[in-house]
């Protein structure tokens, strides 16, 4: 496989994994989410809160986008709002490191998002290493 083809495949794999993390079925399953988050994961959310791997896995079922009613049960009824991603693109920064950028809309709230995905030597799957969300004010383009 050529270097360009490999980079395209890596970006596409990271995009696929990012979309999985936006899926309510994954967000409400600690086991599924744990496969997609790097053990050294850190997030700075749109609220400004900093999250670690364990904090995120514990809270993810009850956070926005779980597709549930937000009743804190950790169970999704599929009827709640979902993150709607747009303009997702990525670039390989180095072998095993992909940077994704995109926007989401969640019930009228927009955010610009940036994720770093990494695949360590000997591993086949991509894991999110870092994520940051920045709210977009209603008047901003």
Short mmCIF file of N, CA and C in Angstrom, two decimals:
data_model
loop_
_atom_site.label_atom_id
_atom_site.label_comp_id
_atom_site.label_asym_id
_atom_site.label_seq_id
_atom_site.Cartn_x
_atom_site.Cartn_y
_atom_site.Cartn_z
N UNK A 1 0.86 -1.18 0.00
CA UNK A 1 0.00 0.00 0.00
C UNK A 1 0.90 1.24 0.00
N UNK A 2 0.56 2.20 -0.84
CA UNK A 2 1.35 3.43 -0.91
C UNK A 2 1.16 4.25 0.37
N UNK A 3 2.08 5.20 0.60
CA UNK A 3 2.00 6.04 1.79
C UNK A 3 0.71 6.86 1.78
N UNK A 4 0.31 7.36 0.62
CA UNK A 4 -0.93 8.14 0.52
C UNK A 4 -2.13 7.26 0.84
N UNK A 5 -2.15 6.06 0.29
CA UNK A 5 -3.26 5.14 0.55
C UNK A 5 -3.33 4.77 2.02
N UNK A 6 -2.17 4.56 2.65
CA UNK A 6 -2.14 4.22 4.08
C UNK A 6 -2.65 5.39 4.91
N UNK A 7 -2.25 6.61 4.55
CA UNK A 7 -2.72 7.78 5.29
C UNK A 7 -4.23 7.94 5.14
N UNK A 8 -4.75 7.72 3.94
CA UNK A 8 -6.20 7.80 3.72
C UNK A 8 -6.91 6.74 4.55
N UNK A 9 -6.38 5.54 4.58
CA UNK A 9 -6.98 4.46 5.37
C UNK A 9 -6.94 4.79 6.86
N UNK A 10 -5.84 5.37 7.32
CA UNK A 10 -5.74 5.74 8.74
C UNK A 10 -6.74 6.83 9.10
N UNK A 11 -6.86 7.85 8.27
CA UNK A 11 -7.84 8.92 8.53
C UNK A 11 -9.25 8.35 8.52
N UNK A 12 -9.56 7.50 7.55
CA UNK A 12 -10.90 6.92 7.49
C UNK A 12 -11.20 6.05 8.71
N UNK A 13 -10.20 5.32 9.20
CA UNK A 13 -10.39 4.49 10.39
C UNK A 13 -10.65 5.36 11.62
N UNK A 14 -9.93 6.48 11.73
CA UNK A 14 -10.14 7.40 12.86
C UNK A 14 -11.53 8.05 12.77
N UNK A 15 -11.94 8.43 11.57
CA UNK A 15 -13.28 9.00 11.39
C UNK A 15 -14.34 7.98 11.79
N UNK A 16 -14.18 6.75 11.36
CA UNK A 16 -15.14 5.70 11.72
C UNK A 16 -15.22 5.55 13.24
N UNK A 17 -14.07 5.54 13.91
CA UNK A 17 -14.05 5.41 15.36
C UNK A 17 -14.68 6.61 16.05
N UNK A 18 -14.42 7.82 15.51
CA UNK A 18 -15.04 9.04 16.07
C UNK A 18 -16.56 8.96 15.96
N UNK A 19 -17.04 8.54 14.81
CA UNK A 19 -18.49 8.41 14.62
C UNK A 19 -19.09 7.37 15.56
N UNK A 20 -18.34 6.31 15.84
CA UNK A 20 -18.82 5.32 16.80
C UNK A 20 -18.99 5.95 18.18
N UNK A 21 -18.04 6.81 18.58
CA UNK A 21 -18.15 7.45 19.89
C UNK A 21 -19.33 8.42 19.98
N UNK A 22 -19.84 8.87 18.85
CA UNK A 22 -21.02 9.73 18.85
C UNK A 22 -22.31 8.93 18.86
N UNK A 23 -22.22 7.63 18.66
CA UNK A 23 -23.39 6.74 18.60
C UNK A 23 -23.92 6.49 20.02
N UNK A 24 -25.21 6.74 20.26
CA UNK A 24 -25.76 6.51 21.60
C UNK A 24 -25.53 5.09 22.13
N UNK A 25 -25.53 4.10 21.26
CA UNK A 25 -25.31 2.72 21.72
C UNK A 25 -23.90 2.54 22.28
N UNK A 26 -22.94 3.24 21.73
CA UNK A 26 -21.56 3.17 22.23
C UNK A 26 -21.43 4.03 23.48
N UNK A 27 -22.04 5.20 23.47
CA UNK A 27 -21.94 6.12 24.61
C UNK A 27 -22.52 5.52 25.88
N UNK A 28 -23.50 4.65 25.75
CA UNK A 28 -24.12 4.04 26.93
C UNK A 28 -23.49 2.71 27.32
N UNK A 29 -22.46 2.28 26.61
CA UNK A 29 -21.78 1.02 26.90
C UNK A 29 -20.34 1.28 27.32
N UNK A 30 -20.04 1.08 28.58
CA UNK A 30 -18.67 1.28 29.06
C UNK A 30 -17.69 0.40 28.28
N UNK A 31 -18.06 -0.85 28.01
CA UNK A 31 -17.16 -1.77 27.30
C UNK A 31 -16.85 -1.28 25.89
N UNK A 32 -17.87 -0.82 25.17
CA UNK A 32 -17.64 -0.33 23.81
C UNK A 32 -16.82 0.96 23.81
N UNK A 33 -17.15 1.88 24.71
CA UNK A 33 -16.42 3.14 24.78
C UNK A 33 -14.97 2.90 25.20
N UNK A 34 -14.73 1.97 26.11
CA UNK A 34 -13.37 1.70 26.59
C UNK A 34 -12.46 1.22 25.48
N UNK A 35 -13.02 0.54 24.49
CA UNK A 35 -12.21 0.08 23.35
C UNK A 35 -11.77 1.23 22.47
N UNK A 36 -12.49 2.35 22.53
CA UNK A 36 -12.22 3.48 21.65
C UNK A 36 -11.44 4.62 22.33
N UNK A 37 -11.36 4.59 23.64
CA UNK A 37 -10.61 5.63 24.36
C UNK A 37 -9.26 5.08 24.80
N UNK A 38 -8.22 5.86 24.58
CA UNK A 38 -6.88 5.50 24.99
C UNK A 38 -6.81 5.54 26.52
N UNK A 39 -6.07 4.63 27.16
CA UNK A 39 -5.95 4.69 28.62
C UNK A 39 -5.39 6.02 29.13
N UNK A 40 -4.69 6.77 28.28
CA UNK A 40 -4.15 8.08 28.67
C UNK A 40 -5.04 9.22 28.17
N UNK A 41 -6.27 8.91 27.80
CA UNK A 41 -7.23 9.88 27.26
C UNK A 41 -7.42 11.07 28.19
N UNK A 42 -7.54 12.26 27.56
CA UNK A 42 -7.91 13.50 28.24
C UNK A 42 -8.84 14.26 27.31
N UNK A 43 -9.86 14.88 27.89
CA UNK A 43 -10.76 15.74 27.12
C UNK A 43 -10.92 17.06 27.85
N UNK A 44 -11.00 18.13 27.06
CA UNK A 44 -11.46 19.42 27.57
C UNK A 44 -12.78 19.66 26.86
N UNK A 45 -13.87 19.51 27.60
CA UNK A 45 -15.20 19.60 27.03
C UNK A 45 -15.62 21.02 26.71
N UNK A 46 -16.75 21.14 26.04
CA UNK A 46 -17.28 22.46 25.68
C UNK A 46 -17.59 23.29 26.92
N UNK A 47 -17.81 22.63 28.05
CA UNK A 47 -18.06 23.34 29.31
C UNK A 47 -16.78 23.87 29.93
N UNK A 48 -15.63 23.40 29.42
CA UNK A 48 -14.35 23.76 30.01
C UNK A 48 -13.84 22.73 30.98
N UNK A 49 -14.66 21.75 31.31
CA UNK A 49 -14.25 20.71 32.24
C UNK A 49 -13.21 19.79 31.61
N UNK A 50 -12.23 19.39 32.42
CA UNK A 50 -11.21 18.43 31.99
C UNK A 50 -11.64 17.04 32.46
N UNK A 51 -11.59 16.08 31.54
CA UNK A 51 -11.99 14.70 31.82
C UNK A 51 -10.80 13.77 31.61
N UNK A 52 -10.68 12.77 32.47
CA UNK A 52 -9.70 11.70 32.27
C UNK A 52 -10.42 10.47 31.74
N UNK A 53 -9.66 9.46 31.42
CA UNK A 53 -10.21 8.20 30.91
C UNK A 53 -11.27 7.63 31.85
N UNK A 54 -10.93 7.45 33.11
CA UNK A 54 -11.88 6.85 34.05
C UNK A 54 -13.09 7.75 34.29
N UNK A 55 -12.86 9.04 34.39
CA UNK A 55 -13.98 9.96 34.60
C UNK A 55 -14.93 9.92 33.41
N UNK A 56 -14.38 9.88 32.21
CA UNK A 56 -15.23 9.85 31.01
C UNK A 56 -16.01 8.55 30.92
N UNK A 57 -15.35 7.43 31.15
CA UNK A 57 -16.07 6.15 31.07
C UNK A 57 -17.19 6.08 32.09
N UNK A 58 -16.97 6.63 33.27
CA UNK A 58 -18.00 6.61 34.31
C UNK A 58 -19.17 7.51 33.96
N UNK A 59 -18.90 8.66 33.34
CA UNK A 59 -19.94 9.66 33.09
C UNK A 59 -20.61 9.54 31.73
N UNK A 60 -19.93 8.94 30.76
CA UNK A 60 -20.40 8.97 29.37
C UNK A 60 -21.86 8.54 29.18
N UNK A 61 -22.33 7.48 29.83
CA UNK A 61 -23.74 7.10 29.61
C UNK A 61 -24.74 8.18 29.97
N UNK A 62 -24.39 9.07 30.88
CA UNK A 62 -25.32 10.10 31.33
C UNK A 62 -25.08 11.46 30.69
N UNK A 63 -24.03 11.57 29.85
CA UNK A 63 -23.74 12.83 29.19
C UNK A 63 -24.63 13.01 27.97
N UNK A 64 -24.67 14.24 27.46
CA UNK A 64 -25.41 14.53 26.23
C UNK A 64 -25.04 13.54 25.14
N UNK A 65 -26.02 13.19 24.33
CA UNK A 65 -25.78 12.35 23.17
C UNK A 65 -25.97 10.88 23.41
N UNK A 66 -26.36 10.50 24.62
CA UNK A 66 -26.61 9.10 24.89
C UNK A 66 -27.89 8.59 24.25
N UNK A 67 -28.68 9.52 23.73
CA UNK A 67 -29.92 9.13 23.05
C UNK A 67 -31.06 8.84 24.01
N UNK A 68 -30.78 8.93 25.30
CA UNK A 68 -31.81 8.65 26.29
C UNK A 68 -32.49 9.91 26.75
N UNK A 69 -33.21 9.77 27.83
CA UNK A 69 -33.98 10.90 28.34
C UNK A 69 -33.20 11.76 29.31
N UNK A 70 -31.94 11.37 29.58
CA UNK A 70 -31.15 12.14 30.52
C UNK A 70 -31.58 11.93 31.96
N UNK A 71 -32.19 10.76 32.23
CA UNK A 71 -32.69 10.50 33.57
C UNK A 71 -31.63 9.95 34.51
N UNK A 72 -30.38 9.82 34.01
CA UNK A 72 -29.31 9.37 34.86
C UNK A 72 -29.23 7.87 35.02
N UNK A 73 -30.10 7.14 34.36
CA UNK A 73 -30.11 5.69 34.53
C UNK A 73 -29.00 5.00 33.78
N UNK A 74 -28.38 5.71 32.82
CA UNK A 74 -27.36 5.09 32.01
C UNK A 74 -27.93 4.24 30.89
N UNK A 75 -29.24 4.18 30.80
CA UNK A 75 -29.88 3.40 29.76
C UNK A 75 -30.45 4.33 28.69
N UNK A 76 -30.29 3.92 27.44
CA UNK A 76 -30.77 4.74 26.33
C UNK A 76 -32.11 4.23 25.85
N UNK A 77 -33.05 5.14 25.70
CA UNK A 77 -34.32 4.74 25.10
C UNK A 77 -34.35 5.12 23.62
N UNK A 78 -33.25 5.73 23.14
CA UNK A 78 -33.14 6.07 21.73
C UNK A 78 -33.93 7.30 21.33
N UNK A 79 -34.66 7.93 22.26
CA UNK A 79 -35.51 9.03 21.89
C UNK A 79 -34.92 10.40 22.10
N UNK A 80 -33.75 10.48 22.72
CA UNK A 80 -33.17 11.78 23.02
C UNK A 80 -32.40 12.36 21.85
N UNK A 81 -31.96 13.60 22.00
CA UNK A 81 -31.18 14.24 20.93
C UNK A 81 -29.85 13.52 20.74
N UNK A 82 -29.33 13.67 19.53
CA UNK A 82 -28.05 13.06 19.18
C UNK A 82 -27.13 14.14 18.64
N UNK A 83 -25.82 13.89 18.76
CA UNK A 83 -24.85 14.77 18.12
C UNK A 83 -24.94 14.57 16.61
N UNK A 84 -25.03 15.67 15.89
CA UNK A 84 -25.05 15.62 14.43
C UNK A 84 -23.73 16.22 13.93
N UNK A 85 -22.80 15.37 13.49
CA UNK A 85 -21.51 15.89 13.03
C UNK A 85 -21.57 16.40 11.60
N UNK A 86 -20.69 17.36 11.29
CA UNK A 86 -20.56 17.86 9.93
C UNK A 86 -19.12 18.29 9.69
N UNK A 87 -18.76 18.38 8.43
CA UNK A 87 -17.45 18.86 8.00
C UNK A 87 -16.29 18.14 8.66
N UNK A 88 -16.42 16.82 8.83
CA UNK A 88 -15.36 16.07 9.47
C UNK A 88 -14.23 15.83 8.47
N UNK A 89 -13.02 16.12 8.90
CA UNK A 89 -11.84 15.86 8.07
C UNK A 89 -10.68 15.50 8.98
N UNK A 90 -9.66 14.93 8.37
CA UNK A 90 -8.52 14.51 9.18
C UNK A 90 -7.23 14.57 8.41
N UNK A 91 -6.15 14.51 9.17
CA UNK A 91 -4.81 14.51 8.59
C UNK A 91 -3.92 13.63 9.48
N UNK A 92 -3.02 12.91 8.84
CA UNK A 92 -2.04 12.13 9.57
C UNK A 92 -0.92 13.08 9.99
N UNK A 93 -0.68 13.20 11.29
CA UNK A 93 0.38 14.06 11.79
C UNK A 93 1.73 13.34 11.82
N UNK A 94 1.68 12.06 12.08
CA UNK A 94 2.86 11.21 12.15
C UNK A 94 2.35 9.76 12.09
N UNK A 95 3.21 8.81 11.82
CA UNK A 95 2.73 7.42 11.83
C UNK A 95 2.04 7.10 13.16
N UNK A 96 0.81 6.62 13.08
CA UNK A 96 0.06 6.27 14.27
C UNK A 96 -0.64 7.41 14.97
N UNK A 97 -0.65 8.61 14.37
CA UNK A 97 -1.32 9.78 14.97
C UNK A 97 -2.18 10.47 13.90
N UNK A 98 -3.49 10.56 14.15
CA UNK A 98 -4.41 11.23 13.24
C UNK A 98 -5.12 12.35 14.00
N UNK A 99 -5.20 13.53 13.36
CA UNK A 99 -5.92 14.67 13.93
C UNK A 99 -7.21 14.87 13.14
N UNK A 100 -8.34 14.84 13.83
CA UNK A 100 -9.64 15.08 13.20
C UNK A 100 -10.20 16.41 13.68
N UNK A 101 -10.89 17.11 12.77
CA UNK A 101 -11.63 18.31 13.13
C UNK A 101 -13.02 18.21 12.52
N UNK A 102 -14.00 18.76 13.23
CA UNK A 102 -15.37 18.75 12.73
C UNK A 102 -16.23 19.63 13.62
N UNK A 103 -17.48 19.75 13.25
CA UNK A 103 -18.45 20.48 14.06
C UNK A 103 -19.60 19.54 14.42
N UNK A 104 -20.23 19.85 15.54
CA UNK A 104 -21.43 19.12 15.92
C UNK A 104 -22.55 20.10 16.22
N UNK A 105 -23.75 19.60 16.02
CA UNK A 105 -24.95 20.30 16.46
C UNK A 105 -25.67 19.34 17.40
N UNK A 106 -26.03 19.84 18.56
CA UNK A 106 -26.75 19.03 19.53
C UNK A 106 -27.91 19.86 20.04
N UNK A 107 -29.07 19.63 19.48
CA UNK A 107 -30.25 20.37 19.89
C UNK A 107 -30.10 21.88 19.73
N UNK A 108 -29.42 22.30 18.66
CA UNK A 108 -29.23 23.72 18.39
C UNK A 108 -27.95 24.30 18.98
N UNK A 109 -27.26 23.53 19.81
CA UNK A 109 -25.97 23.98 20.35
C UNK A 109 -24.87 23.44 19.45
N UNK A 110 -24.06 24.37 18.93
CA UNK A 110 -22.97 23.98 18.03
C UNK A 110 -21.64 24.01 18.76
N UNK A 111 -20.74 23.13 18.34
CA UNK A 111 -19.38 23.11 18.88
C UNK A 111 -18.42 22.73 17.78
N UNK A 112 -17.24 23.32 17.83
CA UNK A 112 -16.14 22.90 16.97
C UNK A 112 -15.31 21.91 17.78
N UNK A 113 -14.92 20.83 17.13
CA UNK A 113 -14.26 19.75 17.85
C UNK A 113 -12.96 19.35 17.19
N UNK A 114 -12.03 18.91 18.02
CA UNK A 114 -10.72 18.48 17.58
C UNK A 114 -10.35 17.22 18.37
N UNK A 115 -9.93 16.18 17.67
CA UNK A 115 -9.55 14.93 18.33
C UNK A 115 -8.22 14.44 17.80
N UNK A 116 -7.43 13.88 18.71
CA UNK A 116 -6.22 13.18 18.33
C UNK A 116 -6.44 11.70 18.58
N UNK A 117 -6.22 10.92 17.54
CA UNK A 117 -6.36 9.47 17.61
C UNK A 117 -4.98 8.85 17.45
N UNK A 118 -4.72 7.81 18.22
CA UNK A 118 -3.44 7.13 18.06
C UNK A 118 -3.62 5.62 18.02
N UNK A 119 -2.69 5.02 17.30
CA UNK A 119 -2.61 3.55 17.22
C UNK A 119 -1.19 3.21 17.60
N UNK A 120 -1.04 2.52 18.70
CA UNK A 120 0.29 2.16 19.18
C UNK A 120 0.82 0.95 18.41
N UNK A 121 2.14 0.83 18.39
CA UNK A 121 2.77 -0.32 17.75
C UNK A 121 2.19 -1.61 18.31
N UNK A 122 1.88 -2.52 17.42
CA UNK A 122 1.35 -3.81 17.83
C UNK A 122 -0.16 -3.82 18.01
N UNK A 123 -0.81 -2.66 17.95
CA UNK A 123 -2.26 -2.59 18.09
C UNK A 123 -2.89 -2.37 16.72
N UNK A 124 -4.07 -2.91 16.54
CA UNK A 124 -4.75 -2.74 15.25
C UNK A 124 -5.77 -1.61 15.30
N UNK A 125 -6.32 -1.34 16.48
CA UNK A 125 -7.38 -0.34 16.57
C UNK A 125 -6.88 1.04 16.94
N UNK A 126 -7.63 2.03 16.51
CA UNK A 126 -7.36 3.43 16.84
C UNK A 126 -8.10 3.78 18.12
N UNK A 127 -7.45 4.59 18.96
CA UNK A 127 -8.06 5.04 20.21
C UNK A 127 -7.91 6.55 20.33
N UNK A 128 -8.96 7.18 20.85
CA UNK A 128 -8.93 8.62 21.04
C UNK A 128 -8.01 8.95 22.21
N UNK A 129 -7.01 9.76 21.94
CA UNK A 129 -6.03 10.15 22.93
C UNK A 129 -6.39 11.50 23.57
N UNK A 130 -6.91 12.42 22.75
CA UNK A 130 -7.26 13.75 23.24
C UNK A 130 -8.45 14.28 22.46
N UNK A 131 -9.32 15.00 23.15
CA UNK A 131 -10.48 15.62 22.49
C UNK A 131 -10.73 16.98 23.12
N UNK A 132 -11.07 17.94 22.28
CA UNK A 132 -11.45 19.26 22.77
C UNK A 132 -12.65 19.75 22.00
N UNK A 133 -13.59 20.34 22.72
CA UNK A 133 -14.79 20.93 22.12
C UNK A 133 -14.85 22.40 22.52
N UNK A 134 -15.14 23.23 21.54
CA UNK A 134 -15.27 24.67 21.78
C UNK A 134 -16.65 25.11 21.33
N UNK A 135 -17.46 25.68 22.24
CA UNK A 135 -18.79 26.10 21.83
C UNK A 135 -18.73 27.20 20.77
N UNK A 136 -19.69 27.18 19.87
CA UNK A 136 -19.81 28.20 18.83
C UNK A 136 -20.99 29.09 19.22
N UNK A 137 -20.73 30.38 19.47
CA UNK A 137 -21.82 31.28 19.82
C UNK A 137 -22.87 31.32 18.70
N UNK A 138 -24.10 31.55 19.06
CA UNK A 138 -25.20 31.54 18.09
C UNK A 138 -24.97 32.49 16.92
N UNK A 139 -24.30 33.62 17.15
CA UNK A 139 -24.09 34.60 16.09
C UNK A 139 -22.87 34.30 15.22
N UNK A 140 -22.06 33.31 15.61
CA UNK A 140 -20.82 33.01 14.87
C UNK A 140 -21.10 32.17 13.65
N UNK A 141 -20.27 32.32 12.66
CA UNK A 141 -20.35 31.50 11.44
C UNK A 141 -19.53 30.27 11.58
#
